[in-house]
Short mmCIF file of C-alpha atoms (C1' of nucleotides) in Angstrom, two decimals:
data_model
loop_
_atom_site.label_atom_id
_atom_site.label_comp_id
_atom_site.label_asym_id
_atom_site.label_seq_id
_atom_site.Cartn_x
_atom_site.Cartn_y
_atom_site.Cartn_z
CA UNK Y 1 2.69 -9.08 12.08
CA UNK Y 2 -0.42 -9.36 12.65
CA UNK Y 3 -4.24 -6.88 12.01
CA UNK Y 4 -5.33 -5.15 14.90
CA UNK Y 5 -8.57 -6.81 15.18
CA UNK Y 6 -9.86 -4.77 17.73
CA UNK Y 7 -10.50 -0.89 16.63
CA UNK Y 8 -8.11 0.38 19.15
CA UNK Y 9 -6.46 3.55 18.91
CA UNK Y 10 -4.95 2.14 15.64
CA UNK Y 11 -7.35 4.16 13.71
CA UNK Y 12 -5.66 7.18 13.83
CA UNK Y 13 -4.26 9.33 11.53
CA UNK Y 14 -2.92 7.92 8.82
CA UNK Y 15 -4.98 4.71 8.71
CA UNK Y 16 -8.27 6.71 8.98
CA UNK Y 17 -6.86 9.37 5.71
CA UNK Y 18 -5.94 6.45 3.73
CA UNK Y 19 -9.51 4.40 4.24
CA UNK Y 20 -11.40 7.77 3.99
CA UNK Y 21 -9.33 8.18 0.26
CA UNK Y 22 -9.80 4.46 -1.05
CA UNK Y 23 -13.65 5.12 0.00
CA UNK Y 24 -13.34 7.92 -2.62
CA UNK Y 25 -12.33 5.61 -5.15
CA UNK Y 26 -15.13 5.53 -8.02
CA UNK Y 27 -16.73 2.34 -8.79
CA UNK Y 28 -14.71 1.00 -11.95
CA UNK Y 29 -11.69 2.68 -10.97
CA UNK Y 30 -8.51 1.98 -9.28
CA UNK Y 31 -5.60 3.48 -7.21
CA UNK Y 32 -2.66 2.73 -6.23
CA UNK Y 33 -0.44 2.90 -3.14
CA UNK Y 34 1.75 5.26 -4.14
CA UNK Y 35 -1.15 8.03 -5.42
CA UNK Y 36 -2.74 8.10 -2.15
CA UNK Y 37 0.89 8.58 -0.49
CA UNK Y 38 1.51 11.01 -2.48
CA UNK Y 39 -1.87 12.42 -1.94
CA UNK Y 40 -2.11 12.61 1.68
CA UNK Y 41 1.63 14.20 1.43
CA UNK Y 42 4.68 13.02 -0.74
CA UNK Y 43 6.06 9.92 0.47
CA UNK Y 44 4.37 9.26 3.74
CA UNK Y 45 5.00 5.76 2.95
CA UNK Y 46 3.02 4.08 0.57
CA UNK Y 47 4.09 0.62 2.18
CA UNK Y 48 2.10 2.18 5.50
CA UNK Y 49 -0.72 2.09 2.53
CA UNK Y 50 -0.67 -1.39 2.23
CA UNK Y 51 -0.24 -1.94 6.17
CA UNK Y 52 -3.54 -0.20 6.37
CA UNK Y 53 -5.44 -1.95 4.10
CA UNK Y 54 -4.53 -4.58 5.69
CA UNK Y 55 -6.00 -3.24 8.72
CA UNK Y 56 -9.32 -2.46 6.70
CA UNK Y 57 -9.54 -5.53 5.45
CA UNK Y 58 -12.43 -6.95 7.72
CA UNK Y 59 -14.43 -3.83 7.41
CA UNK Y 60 -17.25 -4.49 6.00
CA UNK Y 61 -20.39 -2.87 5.87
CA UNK Y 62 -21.71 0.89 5.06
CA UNK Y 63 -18.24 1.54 6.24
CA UNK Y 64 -16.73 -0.80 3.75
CA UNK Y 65 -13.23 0.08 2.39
CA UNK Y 66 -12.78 -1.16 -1.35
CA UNK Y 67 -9.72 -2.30 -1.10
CA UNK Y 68 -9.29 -4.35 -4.10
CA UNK Y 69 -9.29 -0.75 -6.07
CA UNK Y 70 -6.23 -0.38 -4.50
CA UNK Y 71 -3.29 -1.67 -6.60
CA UNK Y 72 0.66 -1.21 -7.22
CA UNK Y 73 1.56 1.09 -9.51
CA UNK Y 74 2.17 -1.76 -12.03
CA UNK Y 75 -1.65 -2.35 -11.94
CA UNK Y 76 -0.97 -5.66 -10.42
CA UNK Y 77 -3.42 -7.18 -7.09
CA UNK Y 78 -0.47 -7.82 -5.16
CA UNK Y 79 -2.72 -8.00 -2.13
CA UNK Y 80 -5.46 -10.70 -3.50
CA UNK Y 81 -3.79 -13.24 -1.04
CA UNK Y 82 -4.86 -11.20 1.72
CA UNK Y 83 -8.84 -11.12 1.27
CA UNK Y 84 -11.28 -14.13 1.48
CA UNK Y 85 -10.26 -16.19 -1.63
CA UNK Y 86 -7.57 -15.78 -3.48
CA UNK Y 87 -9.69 -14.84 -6.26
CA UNK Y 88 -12.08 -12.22 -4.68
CA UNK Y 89 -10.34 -9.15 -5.29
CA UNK Y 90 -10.26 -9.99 -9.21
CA UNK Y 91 -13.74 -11.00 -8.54
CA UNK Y 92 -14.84 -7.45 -7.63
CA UNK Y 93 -12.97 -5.69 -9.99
CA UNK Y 94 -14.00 -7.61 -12.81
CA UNK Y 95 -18.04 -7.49 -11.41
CA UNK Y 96 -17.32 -3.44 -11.78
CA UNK Y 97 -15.99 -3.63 -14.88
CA UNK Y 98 -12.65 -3.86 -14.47
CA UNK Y 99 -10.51 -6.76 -16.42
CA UNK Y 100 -7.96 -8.34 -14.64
CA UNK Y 101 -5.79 -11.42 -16.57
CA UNK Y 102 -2.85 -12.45 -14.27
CA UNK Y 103 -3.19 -10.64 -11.39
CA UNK Y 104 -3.29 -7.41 -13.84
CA UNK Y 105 -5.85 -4.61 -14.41
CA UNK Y 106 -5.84 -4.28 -18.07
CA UNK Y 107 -6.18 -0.74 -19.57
CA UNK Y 108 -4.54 0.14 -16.08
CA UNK Y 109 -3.40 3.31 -17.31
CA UNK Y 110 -7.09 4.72 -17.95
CA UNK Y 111 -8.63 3.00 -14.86
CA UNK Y 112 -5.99 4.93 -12.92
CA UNK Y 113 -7.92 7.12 -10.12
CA UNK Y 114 -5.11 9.87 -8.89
CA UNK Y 115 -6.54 11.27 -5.83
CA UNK Y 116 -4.30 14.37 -5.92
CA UNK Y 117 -5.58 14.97 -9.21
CA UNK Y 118 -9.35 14.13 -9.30
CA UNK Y 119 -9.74 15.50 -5.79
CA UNK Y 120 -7.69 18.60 -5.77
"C1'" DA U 1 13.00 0.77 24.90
"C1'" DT U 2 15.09 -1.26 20.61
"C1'" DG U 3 14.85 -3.89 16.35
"C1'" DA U 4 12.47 -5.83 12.59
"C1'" DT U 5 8.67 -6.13 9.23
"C1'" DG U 6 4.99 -4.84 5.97
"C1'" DA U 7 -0.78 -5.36 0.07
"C1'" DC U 8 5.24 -0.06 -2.02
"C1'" DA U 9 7.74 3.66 -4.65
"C1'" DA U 10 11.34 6.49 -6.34
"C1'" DG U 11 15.91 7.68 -6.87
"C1'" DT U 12 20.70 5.96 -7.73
"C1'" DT U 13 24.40 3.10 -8.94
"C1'" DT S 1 19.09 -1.47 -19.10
"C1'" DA S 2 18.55 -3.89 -14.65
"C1'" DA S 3 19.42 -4.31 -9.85
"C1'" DC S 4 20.24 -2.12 -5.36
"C1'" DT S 5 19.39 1.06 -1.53
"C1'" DT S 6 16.70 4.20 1.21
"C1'" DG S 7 12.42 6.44 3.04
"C1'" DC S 8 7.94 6.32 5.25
"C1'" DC S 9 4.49 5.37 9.69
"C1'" DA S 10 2.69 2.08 12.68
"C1'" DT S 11 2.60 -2.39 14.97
"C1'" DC S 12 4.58 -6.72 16.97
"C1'" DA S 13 8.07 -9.45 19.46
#
DNA sequence: ATGATGACAAGTT
DNA sequence: TAACTTGCCATCA
């Protein structure tokens, strides 16, 4: 499995509703998968979350996608193997205020961002 | 065209 | 209480 490194037609649907919600995200907050699943309607698969992420990943730029406020819902950076360094999504958490010790965001709970809930 | 996989989550057993 | 199974959409082989 690998990114579509071209923008093809990938960015359709569901991959362009799940960037344009982690976009949303507030600086010095976090999501998680299964919020913005929910928040685009129920279950539509918060591993298809992840997948695009994954696909955002080498955005970069005005139309950056902050991916590293996205999360599990145990608070943990399951994806930090997937950017740069294996550090740099605790990196730019932690330079927005956001604690991370082992792969954790501490105070998870409050730096929670529910989509469905702050944006309607 | 079919099968398998993926930065997950929730419900059941 | 912990572990297992299923669902979801899109992409790759």
């Amino acid at each position: 499995m690998q990114t579509p490194k071209e923008p093809t037609e990938a960015h359709r649907n569901f991959f362009r509703d799940v960037h344009e919600v982690v976009r949303l995200v507030p600086r010095g907050r976090v999501t998680t998968y299964g919020a913005i699943a929910h928040y685009l309607g129920a279950r539509h698969g918060a591993r298809m979350v992840g997948w695009a992420m994954m696909a955002a990943h080498p955005t970069v730029g005005p139309e950056a996608i902050p991916a590293y406020r996205v999360v599990n819902r145990l608070g943990l950076l399951t994806g930090r193997l997937h950017f740069a360094t294996p550090t740099a999504m605790q990196e730019f958490l932690e330079a927005e205020g956001i604690p991370v010790v082992d792969d954790q965001v501490q105070d998870f709970k409050t730096r929670f961002w529910d989509p469905s809930v702050e944006l309607g």
